[in-house]
XYZ file of N, CA and C in Angstrom:
339
model
N 0.838 -1.188 0.000
C 0.000 0.000 0.000
C 0.874 1.240 0.000
N 0.255 2.345 -0.431
C 0.917 3.637 -0.321
C -0.077 4.608 0.304
N 0.191 5.887 0.254
C -0.685 6.862 0.918
C -2.082 6.922 0.317
N -2.218 6.609 -0.977
C -3.494 6.784 -1.664
C -4.266 5.496 -1.902
N -3.590 4.370 -1.910
C -4.299 3.148 -2.301
C -3.760 1.908 -1.604
N -4.644 0.905 -1.562
C -4.266 -0.427 -1.114
C -3.884 -1.234 -2.348
N -2.918 -2.122 -2.208
C -2.514 -3.005 -3.303
C -2.731 -4.439 -2.849
N -3.492 -5.176 -3.617
C -3.757 -6.577 -3.311
C -3.172 -7.420 -4.438
N -2.351 -8.382 -4.073
C -1.767 -9.286 -5.064
C -2.241 -10.699 -4.778
N -2.571 -11.405 -5.842
C -3.036 -12.783 -5.730
C -2.342 -13.594 -6.804
N -1.712 -14.677 -6.382
C -1.015 -15.537 -7.325
C -1.321 -16.974 -6.931
N -1.836 -17.747 -7.880
C -2.186 -19.122 -7.562
C -2.284 -19.938 -8.845
N -2.159 -21.244 -8.685
C -2.347 -22.136 -9.825
C -2.844 -23.504 -9.368
N -3.385 -23.595 -8.167
C -3.844 -24.879 -7.640
C -5.214 -25.274 -8.138
N -5.602 -26.509 -7.817
C -6.882 -27.056 -8.266
C -8.079 -26.301 -7.698
N -8.011 -25.891 -6.419
C -9.132 -25.167 -5.818
C -9.336 -23.817 -6.500
N -8.229 -23.138 -6.795
C -8.336 -21.839 -7.457
C -8.824 -22.013 -8.888
N -8.368 -23.062 -9.558
C -8.836 -23.388 -10.907
C -10.354 -23.564 -10.902
N -10.879 -24.297 -9.924
C -12.326 -24.523 -9.824
C -13.061 -23.214 -9.525
N -12.488 -22.389 -8.668
C -13.066 -21.080 -8.352
C -13.206 -20.236 -9.627
N -12.161 -20.201 -10.457
C -12.203 -19.423 -11.701
C -13.203 -20.008 -12.697
N -13.295 -21.330 -12.760
C -14.277 -21.959 -13.641
C -15.697 -21.608 -13.205
N -15.955 -21.648 -11.908
C -17.282 -21.308 -11.392
C -17.639 -19.868 -11.724
N -16.671 -18.967 -11.589
C -16.927 -17.562 -11.918
C -17.124 -17.369 -13.414
N -16.361 -18.083 -14.224
C -16.518 -17.987 -15.677
C -17.908 -18.455 -16.100
N -18.404 -19.506 -15.452
C -19.744 -20.007 -15.767
C -20.807 -18.940 -15.551
N -20.664 -18.178 -14.497
C -21.654 -17.146 -14.175
C -21.701 -16.056 -15.235
N -20.589 -15.838 -15.928
C -20.523 -14.774 -16.931
C -20.903 -15.236 -18.337
N -21.054 -16.535 -18.524
C -21.316 -17.079 -19.860
C -22.808 -17.121 -20.176
N -23.132 -17.115 -21.463
C -24.535 -17.288 -21.866
C -25.063 -18.638 -21.384
N -26.368 -18.720 -21.176
C -26.991 -19.930 -20.639
C -26.650 -21.181 -21.441
N -26.559 -21.064 -22.772
C -26.287 -22.228 -23.607
C -24.920 -22.838 -23.276
N -23.945 -22.007 -22.933
C -22.605 -22.506 -22.642
C -22.456 -22.978 -21.194
N -23.281 -22.454 -20.302
C -23.204 -22.855 -18.894
C -23.461 -24.340 -18.718
N -24.298 -24.903 -19.561
C -24.673 -26.312 -19.460
C -23.628 -27.249 -20.053
N -22.640 -26.718 -20.759
C -21.643 -27.525 -21.445
C -20.533 -27.935 -20.469
N -20.768 -29.036 -19.746
C -19.799 -29.517 -18.753
C -18.479 -29.919 -19.404
N -18.539 -30.437 -20.623
C -17.316 -30.852 -21.313
C -16.377 -29.672 -21.521
N -16.950 -28.509 -21.824
C -16.156 -27.302 -22.010
C -15.342 -27.002 -20.752
N -15.984 -27.079 -19.600
C -15.307 -26.748 -18.348
C -14.381 -27.868 -17.883
N -14.700 -29.109 -18.207
C -13.815 -30.216 -17.844
C -12.517 -30.178 -18.634
N -12.548 -29.594 -19.824
C -11.367 -29.529 -20.686
C -10.632 -28.191 -20.583
N -10.930 -27.433 -19.550
C -10.372 -26.102 -19.351
C -9.567 -26.082 -18.063
N -8.377 -25.490 -18.101
C -7.564 -25.390 -16.893
C -6.881 -24.030 -16.851
N -7.072 -23.324 -15.719
C -6.404 -22.046 -15.487
C -5.067 -22.330 -14.813
N -4.004 -21.704 -15.312
C -2.670 -21.917 -14.753
C -1.958 -20.571 -14.604
N -1.075 -20.507 -13.617
C -0.221 -19.322 -13.422
C -1.029 -18.023 -13.434
N -2.050 -17.965 -12.610
C -2.926 -16.807 -12.554
C -2.377 -15.807 -11.542
N -2.279 -14.553 -11.971
C -1.823 -13.475 -11.095
C -2.746 -12.275 -11.247
N -3.228 -11.775 -10.122
C -4.030 -10.558 -10.093
C -3.309 -9.524 -9.246
N -3.361 -8.296 -9.667
C -2.877 -7.174 -8.882
C -3.982 -6.128 -8.920
N -4.539 -5.831 -7.753
C -5.692 -4.936 -7.666
C -5.311 -3.727 -6.823
N -5.637 -2.547 -7.312
C -5.347 -1.297 -6.612
C -6.682 -0.668 -6.207
N -6.831 -0.354 -4.930
C -8.090 0.162 -4.395
C -7.838 1.506 -3.727
N -8.624 2.506 -4.109
C -8.523 3.836 -3.522
C -8.878 3.774 -2.036
N -8.032 4.342 -1.186
C -8.254 4.275 0.258
C -9.462 5.079 0.713
N -9.777 6.155 0.018
C -10.908 7.000 0.440
C -12.249 6.442 -0.019
N -12.322 6.018 -1.280
C -13.609 5.603 -1.863
C -13.789 4.088 -1.891
N -12.699 3.340 -1.755
C -12.682 1.882 -1.896
C -13.043 1.425 -3.315
N -12.951 2.332 -4.279
C -13.147 1.975 -5.681
C -11.865 1.351 -6.225
N -12.016 0.381 -7.112
C -10.858 -0.178 -7.805
C -10.367 0.867 -8.793
N -9.062 1.167 -8.753
C -8.497 2.139 -9.684
C -7.712 1.467 -10.810
N -7.114 0.310 -10.503
C -6.380 -0.449 -11.527
C -6.532 -1.938 -11.245
N -6.485 -2.711 -12.313
C -6.508 -4.169 -12.205
C -5.570 -4.716 -13.274
N -4.553 -5.429 -12.831
C -3.627 -6.088 -13.750
C -3.800 -7.592 -13.568
N -3.852 -8.310 -14.672
C -4.076 -9.749 -14.602
C -3.255 -10.445 -15.687
N -2.610 -11.529 -15.305
C -1.974 -12.409 -16.281
C -2.424 -13.827 -15.955
N -2.566 -14.636 -16.978
C -2.962 -16.026 -16.764
C -2.661 -16.851 -17.999
N -2.557 -18.148 -17.764
C -2.482 -19.114 -18.851
C -3.750 -19.944 -18.783
N -4.299 -20.203 -19.929
C -5.526 -20.972 -20.041
C -5.247 -22.146 -20.961
N -5.397 -23.355 -20.431
C -5.147 -24.557 -21.213
C -6.481 -25.210 -21.550
N -6.664 -25.527 -22.823
C -7.924 -26.088 -23.281
C -7.657 -27.312 -24.148
N -8.384 -28.375 -23.872
C -8.294 -29.567 -24.710
C -9.490 -29.558 -25.664
N -9.186 -29.541 -26.950
C -10.224 -29.545 -27.974
C -9.983 -30.759 -28.864
N -10.951 -31.678 -28.828
C -10.806 -32.958 -29.503
C -9.522 -33.619 -29.010
N -8.565 -33.888 -29.860
C -7.334 -34.547 -29.421
C -6.151 -33.581 -29.332
N -6.426 -32.290 -29.314
C -5.340 -31.318 -29.288
C -5.453 -30.419 -28.067
N -4.290 -29.982 -27.585
C -4.235 -29.058 -26.469
C -3.860 -27.676 -26.978
N -4.534 -26.677 -26.460
C -4.248 -25.308 -26.846
C -3.975 -24.513 -25.576
N -2.934 -23.707 -25.578
C -2.615 -22.861 -24.434
C -2.652 -21.410 -24.870
N -3.361 -20.615 -24.085
C -3.425 -19.173 -24.330
C -2.791 -18.459 -23.149
N -2.006 -17.463 -23.432
C -1.457 -16.610 -22.392
C -2.118 -15.249 -22.547
N -2.687 -14.774 -21.449
C -3.412 -13.504 -21.486
C -2.776 -12.523 -20.503
N -2.733 -11.268 -20.911
C -2.277 -10.200 -20.029
C -3.241 -9.034 -20.198
N -3.719 -8.526 -19.077
C -4.674 -7.423 -19.112
C -4.234 -6.357 -18.119
N -4.249 -5.120 -18.558
C -3.966 -3.986 -17.687
C -5.124 -3.018 -17.837
N -5.835 -2.798 -16.732
C -7.041 -1.957 -16.773
C -6.899 -0.785 -15.817
N -7.469 0.331 -16.210
C -7.553 1.513 -15.353
C -9.008 1.929 -15.287
N -9.488 2.196 -14.089
C -10.884 2.578 -13.869
C -10.932 4.016 -13.348
N -11.764 4.834 -13.977
C -11.889 6.237 -13.574
C -13.341 6.681 -13.709
N -13.618 7.855 -13.226
C -14.914 8.525 -13.420
C -16.105 7.699 -12.965
N -15.993 7.069 -11.802
C -17.122 6.327 -11.246
C -18.313 7.261 -11.063
N -19.485 6.801 -11.498
C -20.749 7.530 -11.332
C -20.729 8.927 -11.945
N -19.939 9.132 -12.978
C -19.872 10.447 -13.629
C -20.781 10.545 -14.855
N -21.196 9.415 -15.401
C -22.049 9.439 -16.588
C -23.465 9.801 -16.148
N -24.009 10.829 -16.735
C -25.339 11.291 -16.353
C -26.445 10.580 -17.122
N -26.199 10.319 -18.413
C -27.241 9.705 -19.229
C -26.606 8.918 -20.378
N -27.186 7.776 -20.673
C -26.804 7.012 -21.856
C -28.021 7.014 -22.769
N -27.860 7.643 -23.914
C -28.990 7.775 -24.826
C -28.778 6.876 -26.046
N -29.726 5.990 -26.275
C -29.680 5.101 -27.432
C -30.207 5.886 -28.633
N -29.441 5.914 -29.722
C -29.892 6.654 -30.905
C -31.242 6.132 -31.412
N -32.063 7.021 -31.902
C -33.391 6.658 -32.382
C -33.318 5.622 -33.495
N -32.330 5.729 -34.366
C -32.169 4.763 -35.457
C -31.993 3.342 -34.911
N -31.242 3.206 -33.817
C -31.046 1.894 -33.203
C -32.363 1.381 -32.635
N -33.085 2.234 -31.947
C -34.385 1.844 -31.389
C -35.355 1.428 -32.489
N -35.362 2.185 -33.583
C -36.275 1.894 -34.693
C -35.960 0.562 -35.381
N -34.692 0.171 -35.398
C -34.274 -1.046 -36.098
C -34.008 -2.230 -35.176
N -34.310 -2.089 -33.902
C -34.058 -3.165 -32.938
C -34.941 -4.373 -33.249
N -34.391 -5.555 -33.053
C -35.122 -6.789 -33.282
C -35.199 -7.558 -31.959
N -36.363 -8.147 -31.729
C -36.566 -8.921 -30.523
C -35.854 -10.264 -30.653
N -35.161 -10.675 -29.566
C -34.456 -11.958 -29.567
C -35.239 -12.919 -28.668
N -35.559 -14.059 -29.243
C -36.271 -15.101 -28.474
C -35.255 -15.979 -27.786
N -35.534 -16.358 -26.538
C -34.599 -17.250 -25.822
C -35.162 -18.612 -25.681
């Protein structure tokens, strides 16, 4: 930590953390993919590192850095992806209005689930 923010670091690659990340990924996926157990059984998170910076006054996240390896078995082949993300968050609650253009509203199509 420093005078303005808390710094949280998380580094893990164990089975429990892998399952935790899979469970969270499921929550973010469309319903059709949530039911695909094979997808999650063939997925493994490795070498995951998070670095989170939190403003001491507001407790808002100001930065999030993440690196991870994702191993996926597809048919008889293994694929490994390495991801690195660096995010900065600003202007919390500063947007007053989000206006959808009339053309978009006029051309919107209903999606059946």
